[in-house]
Structures are given as C-alpha cells and as structure tokens.
Coordinates of C-alpha atoms and ligand atoms in Angstrom, one line a residue:
X1 CA 0.0 0.0 0.0
X2 CA 1.4 3.3 -1.1
X3 CA 0.4 6.9 -0.3
X4 CA 0.8 9.5 -3.0
X5 CA 0.4 13.2 -2.5
X6 CA -0.2 15.7 -5.3
X7 CA 0.2 19.3 -4.4
X8 CA -1.5 22.4 -5.8
X9 CA 0.9 22.9 -8.7
X10 CA 0.4 19.3 -9.9
X11 CA -3.4 19.9 -10.1
X12 CA -3.4 23.5 -11.1
X13 CA -5.6 23.1 -14.3
X14 CA -7.2 20.5 -16.5
X15 CA -3.9 19.6 -18.3
X16 CA -2.2 19.1 -14.9
X17 CA -4.9 16.7 -13.7
X18 CA -4.6 14.7 -16.9
X19 CA -0.9 14.5 -16.2
X20 CA -1.7 13.1 -12.7
X21 CA -3.8 10.4 -14.4
X22 CA -0.7 9.6 -16.5
X23 CA 1.4 9.3 -13.4
X24 CA -1.1 7.0 -11.8
X25 CA -1.1 4.8 -15.0
X26 CA 2.4 3.8 -14.0
X27 CA 1.1 2.3 -10.8
X28 CA -2.0 0.3 -11.9
X29 CA -1.1 -2.8 -9.9
X30 CA -0.5 -0.9 -6.6
X31 CA -2.9 -0.3 -3.7
X32 CA -3.0 3.5 -3.6
X33 CA -4.3 6.3 -1.3
X34 CA -4.1 9.5 -3.2
X35 CA -4.0 12.8 -1.2
X36 CA -4.6 16.0 -3.1
X37 CA -4.3 19.7 -2.4
X38 CA -6.5 22.5 -3.6
X39 CA -6.0 23.4 -7.2
X40 CA -3.3 25.9 -8.0
X41 CA -3.7 29.1 -6.0
X42 CA -7.2 28.3 -4.7
X43 CA -6.1 28.3 -1.0
X44 CA -4.9 31.9 -1.3
X45 CA -8.1 32.9 -3.1
X46 CA -10.2 31.2 -0.3
X47 CA -8.2 33.0 2.3
X48 CA -9.2 36.3 0.7
X49 CA -12.8 35.1 0.6
X50 CA -12.7 34.2 4.3
X51 CA -11.4 37.6 5.2
X52 CA -14.0 39.4 3.0
X53 CA -16.8 37.3 4.6
X54 CA -15.6 38.0 8.1
X55 CA -15.1 41.7 7.6
X56 CA -18.3 42.0 5.5
X57 CA -16.4 43.4 2.5
X58 CA -18.2 44.1 -0.8
X59 CA -15.5 42.0 -2.6
X60 CA -17.1 38.8 -1.2
X61 CA -19.3 38.0 -4.2
X62 CA -16.6 38.7 -6.8
X63 CA -14.1 36.5 -4.9
X64 CA -16.6 33.7 -4.7
X65 CA -17.5 34.0 -8.4
X66 CA -13.8 33.9 -9.4
X67 CA -13.2 30.7 -7.4
X68 CA -16.4 29.1 -8.8
X69 CA -15.6 30.0 -12.4
X70 CA -12.0 28.8 -12.1
X71 CA -13.3 25.4 -11.0
X72 CA -16.0 25.4 -13.6
X73 CA -13.4 25.9 -16.3
X74 CA -11.2 23.0 -14.9
X75 CA -14.3 20.8 -14.9
X76 CA -15.2 21.7 -18.4
X77 CA -11.7 20.7 -19.5
X78 CA -11.9 17.4 -17.8
X79 CA -15.3 15.8 -17.6
X80 CA -16.8 14.4 -20.8
X81 CA -19.9 12.5 -19.6
X82 CA -22.8 15.0 -19.4
X83 CA -24.7 12.7 -17.1
X84 CA -22.0 12.3 -14.5
X85 CA -23.1 12.7 -10.9
X86 CA -20.0 14.7 -10.3
X87 CA -21.6 17.9 -11.7
X88 CA -24.3 17.8 -9.1
X89 CA -21.9 16.8 -6.3
X90 CA -19.6 19.8 -7.1
X91 CA -22.5 22.2 -7.7
X92 CA -23.9 21.2 -4.3
X93 CA -20.6 22.0 -2.6
X94 CA -20.6 25.4 -4.2
X95 CA -24.2 26.1 -3.1
X96 CA -23.2 25.0 0.4
X97 CA -20.3 27.4 0.5
X98 CA -22.5 30.2 -1.0
X99 CA -25.1 29.7 1.7
X100 CA -22.5 29.9 4.4
X101 CA -21.4 33.2 3.0
X102 CA -24.9 34.6 3.3
X103 CA -25.0 33.9 7.1
X104 CA -23.6 36.1 9.8
X105 CA -20.1 35.0 10.9
X106 CA -20.6 33.6 14.4
X107 CA -17.3 32.3 15.5
X108 CA -13.7 33.5 15.7
X109 CA -11.9 34.4 12.5
X110 CA -9.7 31.3 12.7
X111 CA -12.7 29.0 12.9
X112 CA -14.4 30.8 10.0
X113 CA -11.2 30.6 8.1
X114 CA -11.0 26.8 8.4
X115 CA -14.7 26.3 7.5
X116 CA -14.1 28.2 4.2
X117 CA -10.6 27.5 3.2
X118 CA -11.0 23.8 3.5
X119 CA -13.4 23.8 0.5
X120 CA -10.3 24.0 -1.8
X121 CA -9.3 20.5 -1.1
X122 CA -12.9 19.2 -1.2
X123 CA -13.5 20.7 -4.6
X124 CA -10.2 19.4 -6.0
X125 CA -10.6 15.9 -4.7
X126 CA -14.2 15.7 -6.0
X127 CA -13.2 16.8 -9.5
X128 CA -10.0 14.6 -9.7
X129 CA -11.9 11.6 -8.4
X130 CA -14.6 12.0 -10.9
X131 CA -12.2 12.5 -13.8
X132 CA -10.1 9.5 -12.8
X133 CA -13.3 7.4 -12.6
X134 CA -14.3 8.6 -16.1
X135 CA -10.9 7.7 -17.5
X136 CA -10.7 4.1 -16.1
X137 CA -8.8 4.8 -12.9
X138 CA -11.4 3.3 -10.6
X139 CA -11.4 5.0 -7.3
X140 CA -13.5 6.0 -4.3
X141 CA -13.7 9.5 -2.9
X142 CA -13.4 9.7 0.8
X143 CA -13.7 12.5 3.3
X144 CA -10.4 13.0 5.1
X145 CA -12.3 14.6 8.0
X146 CA -13.8 11.2 8.9
X147 CA -10.3 9.9 9.7
X148 CA -8.1 12.8 10.8
X149 CA -9.2 13.8 14.3
X150 CA -7.8 17.0 15.7
X151 CA -8.3 19.4 18.6
X152 CA -9.8 22.7 17.9
X153 CA -6.7 24.8 17.4
X154 CA -8.0 26.3 14.2
X155 CA -5.6 26.8 11.4
X156 CA -3.0 24.6 13.1
X157 CA -4.9 21.6 14.3
X158 CA -3.1 19.2 16.6
X159 CA -3.7 15.6 15.6
X160 CA -5.3 13.2 18.1
X161 CA -3.1 10.3 17.1
X162 CA -4.9 7.6 19.0
X163 CA -8.3 8.2 17.4
X164 CA -6.8 9.0 14.0
X165 CA -4.7 5.8 13.8
X166 CA -7.7 3.7 14.9
X167 CA -10.1 5.2 12.4
X168 CA -7.6 4.9 9.5
X169 CA -6.6 1.3 10.4
X170 CA -10.2 0.1 11.0
X171 CA -12.3 2.0 8.5
X172 CA -10.0 3.2 5.7
X173 CA -7.5 0.4 5.3
X174 CA -10.1 -2.2 4.2
X175 CA -11.3 0.2 1.5
X176 CA -7.8 1.0 0.2
X177 CA -7.2 -2.8 0.1
X178 CA -9.9 -3.1 -2.5
X179 CA -9.6 0.1 -4.5
X180 CA -7.8 3.3 -5.0
X181 CA -9.0 6.1 -2.7
X182 CA -8.8 9.8 -3.4
X183 CA -8.9 12.1 -0.4
X184 CA -8.0 15.6 0.8
X185 CA -4.8 16.9 2.3
X186 CA -4.7 19.7 4.8
X187 CA -8.0 19.0 6.7
X188 CA -9.3 17.2 9.7
X189 CA -12.2 17.5 12.1
X190 CA -12.5 18.3 15.8
X191 CA -14.6 16.6 18.4
X192 CA -17.2 19.3 18.1
X193 CA -17.5 18.5 14.4
X194 CA -15.8 21.6 13.0
X195 CA -13.4 21.4 10.1
X196 CA -9.8 22.2 11.3
X197 CA -6.9 22.8 8.9
X198 CA -3.4 21.6 9.7
X199 CA -1.5 24.7 8.7
X200 CA -0.6 26.1 5.3
X201 CA 1.1 23.5 3.1
X202 CA -0.2 20.9 5.4
X203 CA -1.1 18.3 2.7
X204 CA 2.3 16.7 3.0
X205 CA 1.6 16.2 6.7
X206 CA -1.8 14.6 5.9
X207 CA -0.1 12.1 3.6
X208 CA 2.3 11.2 6.4
X209 CA -0.6 10.8 8.9
X210 CA -2.5 8.5 6.5
X211 CA 0.7 6.5 5.8
X212 CA 1.2 6.1 9.5
X213 CA -2.3 4.8 10.1
X214 CA -2.2 2.5 7.1
X215 CA 1.3 1.2 7.8
X216 CA 2.0 2.1 4.2
X217 CA 5.1 0.9 2.5
X218 CA 6.0 4.4 1.3
X219 CA 4.9 8.0 0.7
X220 CA 5.6 9.8 -2.5
X221 CA 5.3 13.5 -2.8
X222 CA 5.0 14.5 -6.5
X223 CA 6.6 17.9 -7.2
X224 CA 7.5 20.1 -10.1
X225 CA 11.2 19.6 -9.3
X226 CA 13.3 16.4 -9.7
X227 CA 13.6 15.9 -5.9
X228 CA 15.1 17.7 -2.9
X229 CA 17.9 20.0 -4.1
X230 CA 21.0 21.1 -2.1
X231 CA 19.9 24.7 -2.4
X232 CA 17.5 27.0 -4.2
X233 CA 18.6 26.8 -7.9
X234 CA 17.7 30.5 -8.2
X235 CA 20.4 31.3 -5.6
X236 CA 22.9 28.5 -5.7
X237 CA 24.8 28.0 -8.9
X238 CA 25.0 24.4 -10.0
X239 CA 22.5 23.2 -7.5
X240 CA 22.2 19.4 -7.5
X241 CA 19.6 16.9 -6.5
X242 CA 20.2 14.9 -3.3
X243 CA 19.6 11.3 -4.0
X244 CA 19.3 10.2 -0.4
X245 CA 18.6 12.0 2.8
X246 CA 18.3 10.8 6.4
X247 CA 15.1 11.6 8.3
X248 CA 17.1 13.9 10.6
X249 CA 18.5 16.0 7.8
X250 CA 15.2 16.2 6.1
X251 CA 13.6 17.5 9.3
X252 CA 16.3 20.0 9.7
X253 CA 16.1 21.1 6.1
X254 CA 12.3 21.5 6.3
X255 CA 12.5 23.3 9.6
X256 CA 15.1 25.7 8.6
X257 CA 13.3 26.8 5.4
X258 CA 13.6 24.3 2.6
X259 CA 10.0 24.5 1.3
X260 CA 9.9 21.1 -0.5
X261 CA 8.6 19.2 2.5
X262 CA 6.3 20.4 5.3
X263 CA 8.3 20.2 8.5
X264 CA 5.8 18.0 10.4
X265 CA 5.8 15.4 7.6
X266 CA 8.9 13.5 8.6
X267 CA 8.4 12.4 12.2
X268 CA 5.4 10.1 11.8
X269 CA 7.2 8.4 8.9
X270 CA 10.4 8.1 10.8
X271 CA 8.7 6.5 13.8
X272 CA 7.5 3.7 11.5
X273 CA 10.5 3.6 9.2
X274 CA 8.3 4.5 6.2
X275 CA 10.4 5.9 3.4
X276 CA 9.5 9.1 1.7
X277 CA 10.1 9.7 -2.0
X278 CA 10.1 13.2 -3.5
X279 CA 9.6 12.9 -7.2
X280 CA 8.8 14.9 -10.3
X281 CA 5.3 14.7 -11.8
X282 CA 6.9 15.9 -15.0
X283 CA 9.4 13.1 -15.1
X284 CA 7.7 10.4 -13.0
X285 CA 10.2 7.7 -13.9
X286 CA 13.1 9.7 -12.5
X287 CA 14.6 8.5 -9.2
X288 CA 13.9 11.6 -7.1
X289 CA 15.1 11.8 -3.6
X290 CA 14.7 9.1 -1.0
X291 CA 14.3 10.0 2.7
X292 CA 14.8 7.0 4.8
X293 CA 16.5 5.4 7.8
X294 CA 19.2 3.7 5.7
X295 CA 19.9 6.7 3.5
X296 CA 23.5 6.8 2.4
X297 CA 23.9 10.5 2.3
X298 CA 26.8 12.0 0.4
X299 CA 28.5 14.9 2.1
X300 CA 27.2 17.5 -0.4
X301 CA 27.1 21.0 1.0
X302 CA 23.4 22.0 1.4
X303 CA 22.2 25.5 1.7
X304 CA 18.9 26.4 3.3
X305 CA 17.7 29.9 3.6
X306 CA 14.9 31.3 5.7
X307 CA 14.0 34.9 4.8
X308 CA 12.2 37.6 6.7
X309 CA 13.7 36.8 10.1
X310 CA 14.1 39.0 13.0
X311 CA 17.2 39.0 15.2
X312 CA 16.3 40.0 18.8
X313 CA 19.1 40.8 21.2
X314 CA 18.3 41.0 24.9
X315 CA 20.7 42.3 27.5
X316 CA 20.4 43.4 31.1
X317 CA 19.8 47.0 32.1
X318 CA 21.9 46.9 35.2
X319 CA 25.1 45.2 33.9
X320 CA 24.1 41.9 35.6
X321 CA 24.6 38.7 33.8
X322 CA 22.1 36.9 31.8
X323 CA 21.7 33.7 33.9
X324 CA 19.1 31.0 34.4
X325 CA 16.6 33.2 36.2
X326 CA 16.5 35.7 33.4
X327 CA 16.4 33.0 30.7
X328 CA 13.5 31.2 32.2
X329 CA 11.5 34.4 32.3
X330 CA 12.5 35.1 28.6
X331 CA 11.4 31.7 27.6
X332 CA 8.0 31.9 29.3
X333 CA 7.4 35.1 27.4
X334 CA 8.3 33.5 24.1
X335 CA 6.0 30.7 24.8
X336 CA 3.2 33.0 25.8
X337 CA 3.4 34.9 22.6
X338 CA 3.8 31.7 20.5
X339 CA 7.1 32.8 19.0
X340 CA 9.3 30.0 17.7
X341 CA 13.1 30.3 18.0
X342 CA 15.0 29.3 14.9
X343 CA 18.4 30.0 16.5
X344 CA 19.7 31.2 19.9
X345 CA 23.0 32.2 21.3
X346 CA 23.9 33.6 24.7
X347 CA 26.9 35.3 26.2
X348 CA 27.5 36.6 29.7
X349 CA 25.5 39.8 29.2
X350 CA 23.2 39.2 26.3
X351 CA 20.9 36.6 24.8
X352 CA 20.1 36.6 21.1
X353 CA 17.3 34.8 19.2
X354 CA 16.5 34.6 15.5
X355 CA 12.7 34.3 15.0
X356 CA 10.1 34.4 12.3
X357 CA 8.6 37.8 11.7
X358 CA 5.2 37.8 13.4
X359 CA 4.8 41.6 13.8
X360 CA 2.0 41.7 16.3
X361 CA 3.3 39.0 18.6
X362 CA 6.8 40.4 18.4
X363 CA 5.7 43.9 19.3
X364 CA 3.9 42.5 22.4
X365 CA 6.9 40.5 23.3
X366 CA 9.3 43.4 23.0
X367 CA 7.0 45.6 25.1
X368 CA 7.1 43.1 28.0
X369 CA 10.8 42.3 27.7
X370 CA 11.6 46.0 27.7
X371 CA 10.4 46.3 31.3
X372 CA 13.4 44.4 32.5
X373 CA 15.9 44.3 29.6
X374 CA 17.5 46.4 26.9
X375 CA 16.0 45.0 23.7
X376 CA 17.4 45.5 20.2
X377 CA 16.3 44.0 17.0
X378 CA 17.2 43.7 13.3
X379 CA 14.4 43.1 11.0
X380 CA 14.4 41.6 7.5
X381 CA 17.5 39.4 8.1
X382 CA 18.1 36.0 6.6
X383 CA 18.9 32.8 8.5
X384 CA 21.2 30.7 6.3
X385 CA 21.8 27.1 7.4
X386 CA 24.5 25.1 5.7
X387 CA 24.9 21.4 6.2
X388 CA 28.1 19.5 5.3
X389 CA 29.8 22.9 4.8
X390 CA 33.1 23.6 3.2
X391 CA 34.9 26.9 3.6
X392 CA 35.2 27.7 -0.1
X393 CA 31.5 27.2 -0.7
X394 CA 30.6 29.3 2.3
X395 CA 32.8 32.2 1.1
X396 CA 31.1 32.2 -2.3
X397 CA 27.5 32.2 -0.9
X398 CA 28.1 34.8 1.8
X399 CA 30.4 37.1 -0.3
X400 CA 30.6 40.5 1.3
X401 CA 27.4 40.3 3.3
X402 CA 27.4 41.4 6.9
X403 CA 27.3 38.4 9.4
X404 CA 25.3 39.4 12.5
X405 CA 25.7 36.1 14.2
X406 CA 27.3 32.7 13.5
X407 CA 27.1 29.3 15.1
X408 CA 29.0 26.2 14.1
X409 CA 28.7 22.5 14.9
X410 CA 30.8 19.7 13.4
X411 CA 28.5 19.2 10.4
X412 CA 26.6 22.4 10.1
X413 CA 26.8 26.1 10.4
X414 CA 24.2 28.8 10.7
X415 CA 24.5 32.5 9.9
X416 CA 22.2 35.4 10.5
X417 CA 22.9 37.7 7.6
X418 CA 21.9 41.3 7.1
Ligands
LIG1 N1 -3.9 23.9 0.0 C1 -3.2 24.1 1.2 C2 -2.2 25.2 1.1 O1 -2.0 25.8 0.0 C3 -2.5 22.9 1.7 C4 -1.4 22.4 0.8 O2 -1.3 22.7 -0.4 O3 -0.5 21.6 1.3 O4 -1.6 25.6 2.0
MG2 MG1 1.5 22.9 -1.6

C-alpha cells in the first residue's frame, strides 16, 4: 500500500490533472491512497474570501465567483460524460459554501477561516476523483475529516493520534485494500465536528498521517522539481539533487526553510520507518530523492535559507549577567506569545534569538521584555543554514554580506545575515 500526494501545482488546471492520471497509470497494480491539495492558488483565493466574509467586505461575491468560475473551467476541460453525478456533487458543494457566506459570521476568525478555506481540497478531490473514474482509474472519494481527528486549534490543528490511527486502520485500510482512494490533504475534524486545517502547506503532513495509520510501505510527494535539491537553484549556482537524505536531515532542512517538504511530515514516517520519496510529476520515472533510515547521504554541502527573520538581542539593564533566572523568564514570554526560536545564542551579558517575523506578537513580546531588559532588534534578516559545509562554498555564498551572528557544529553552520 502506497500513499501519493499531489500538491496544488500538480493539479493547477485540467492539463495538470490529466498528467496526474498519466502518473497513476504507471502504478496500476498498486494499492494506492491519493491525497490531493487544492488546485493551483485556490487556497490563497479562499483566504481572501474568508477575510472578505468575516469583515463583511463588498468583494465577497466577486471573490466567490472567481473561485467558482475557475473550478467550472477546470471541470469543463476534464469531464466528458454530461450525465456524470460529479456535476451535481460539485455544484452542491458550491451552493453549500455560498449559503454559508450569506449567514452572519458567528465564531472566531480562525474558525471561520478553516470552514471556508477547507473547501479548496474538497473541490479538487471531487473533481479529480470524478475525472479518474471517467478515464478508467477506478477510485473511491473519501472525506479525510472522517479519519483525521484534531483538537480545535483552528488553522494549526493538533492531531489526536490515537483516534486517527484507529479510524484509519479500521475504516480506511479495508477500502484501500480493495480500490484506489482519493482524499484531501490539509484538513481534519475536531470533536465538536468543526473542520480544522493543519496549517498552510499541510497536505504533505496529511499524507504522512495516512501512511502512519495505514502502515503504508512508502509515501511519494509529487513535485515540479526532480527531488530535494541542495539549495535553491535560483540562488545557488550548479544546485544538485540529493539522491538520499536521512530523516534527521530532512527534518532540519524543512524546519530551517527548505520548502519542498512540510516540517511536520517526517516524524510520523520516521517512527514507523516508512520511506518518503520526493519525485517529479513531469518526469515520474526519475529517481527523485529518498528520505529513509538507511539513507547513504553523500557529504554534499546543502544551503537552506529562511527569509524575513528578526534577530532580537536581549541584555540586562543593570550590567548583571544573563543567567538562568532571566532566561527562564524570557522563555516563558516567548511561549506566551507563540514565537518559535530558529536559533539562539547567549553570552554573559546578552541573549540573542532569531525568530520568524510575526509583527503583532513580536511587538507585544518586546514591550514586555523592555520592562526588564534592553532589547534591540534587526528586521528583515536571513537565516542561512549550511549542512556539510566547506569553507570555499561558504565564502562564495556569503560574499561580502554582513554576518550578524554565526554558530557552528561539526556538520553544520548557521548565519544570521543582514
Ligand atoms: N492547499 C493548502 C495550502 O495551499 C495545503 C497544501 O497545499 O498543502 O496551504
Ligand atoms: Mg503545496
């Protein structure tokens, strides 16, 4: 049993969906669970719609119509059978969404966001499933929300692994055993029956959750690149594909900014030793990248960049040292304002952290910190992480840029660059 994940770019229009069918043709004998994202930039469009609805903006109807006509055009390019039930199914979904938009928003914005934005995956999975059935790729559409149980942290749902694993193993596995299943990435359901999304780009994570519950033999993420590269080809000259990656390195790469895999994807797979393949949907017979336990990594320098970072430096007001008492206070404030630290460094009199730019939370944090400390910050800096570094390569990449902070271990080095 294999899990495939097709992201937004791989299903961005009718031609792309036809290409997906072509990829699936290569795996006709396999038991497959296919996880799909919303088509193209639909999630961004739905985000705007959610905002317009919540803020009662006039743009609401135009935004809705745009999303509807985009999907209508994809359907027109795909479905041939005029009597297909799929038309009604999809039309009904749109009516459902339209009705919701006519009601008054009654919950928090984050809750409203999830109820609206999740439609992207539902539309795309319905259309793709119908097209595949029409073209001989027999499959069954399933609602991912019936299997992925979350808490109600809207927009960043935390998975209830016990319930999720049980539901997938008991209810979904027997179906996948018999026929291909098409389902949605990105979404789950809370105990109080609300839709909860798993965070932007969370479809990779969904694929991993399903693979975990199914004890799948592998997960394949189909991308528009050949695999995981050792750096962004737009920035690193002669970027190369990494054939093999350990789980640990894949987690680090994803965490420090490589966008090819969602950071939460790896751990569930690692815990069951399920290999992850990252392959090209344009060249599906290519070898791609394998992330696994036994990966024989080559020591190829790998450059990962995280942009729009803020370097915050905290020092004492009274020349006292930054010691445990101060640090524990600082950490509680970071947790309170939900700020993740990407890198930290301390010296006798100061403590520096490099964090993602969340302007509102950071402003609150700095206000509180300033009561006891001197706080300085540099905005718009870059966190560059280099694994398996060599000095010559580092010099080339950094050039004459100003290094604000540097941290080295035996195999990796990180820089905060202005
Ligand atoms: N459609 C969602 C997003 O764009 C989830 C995903 O694509 O992974 O964030
Ligand atoms: Mg995506």
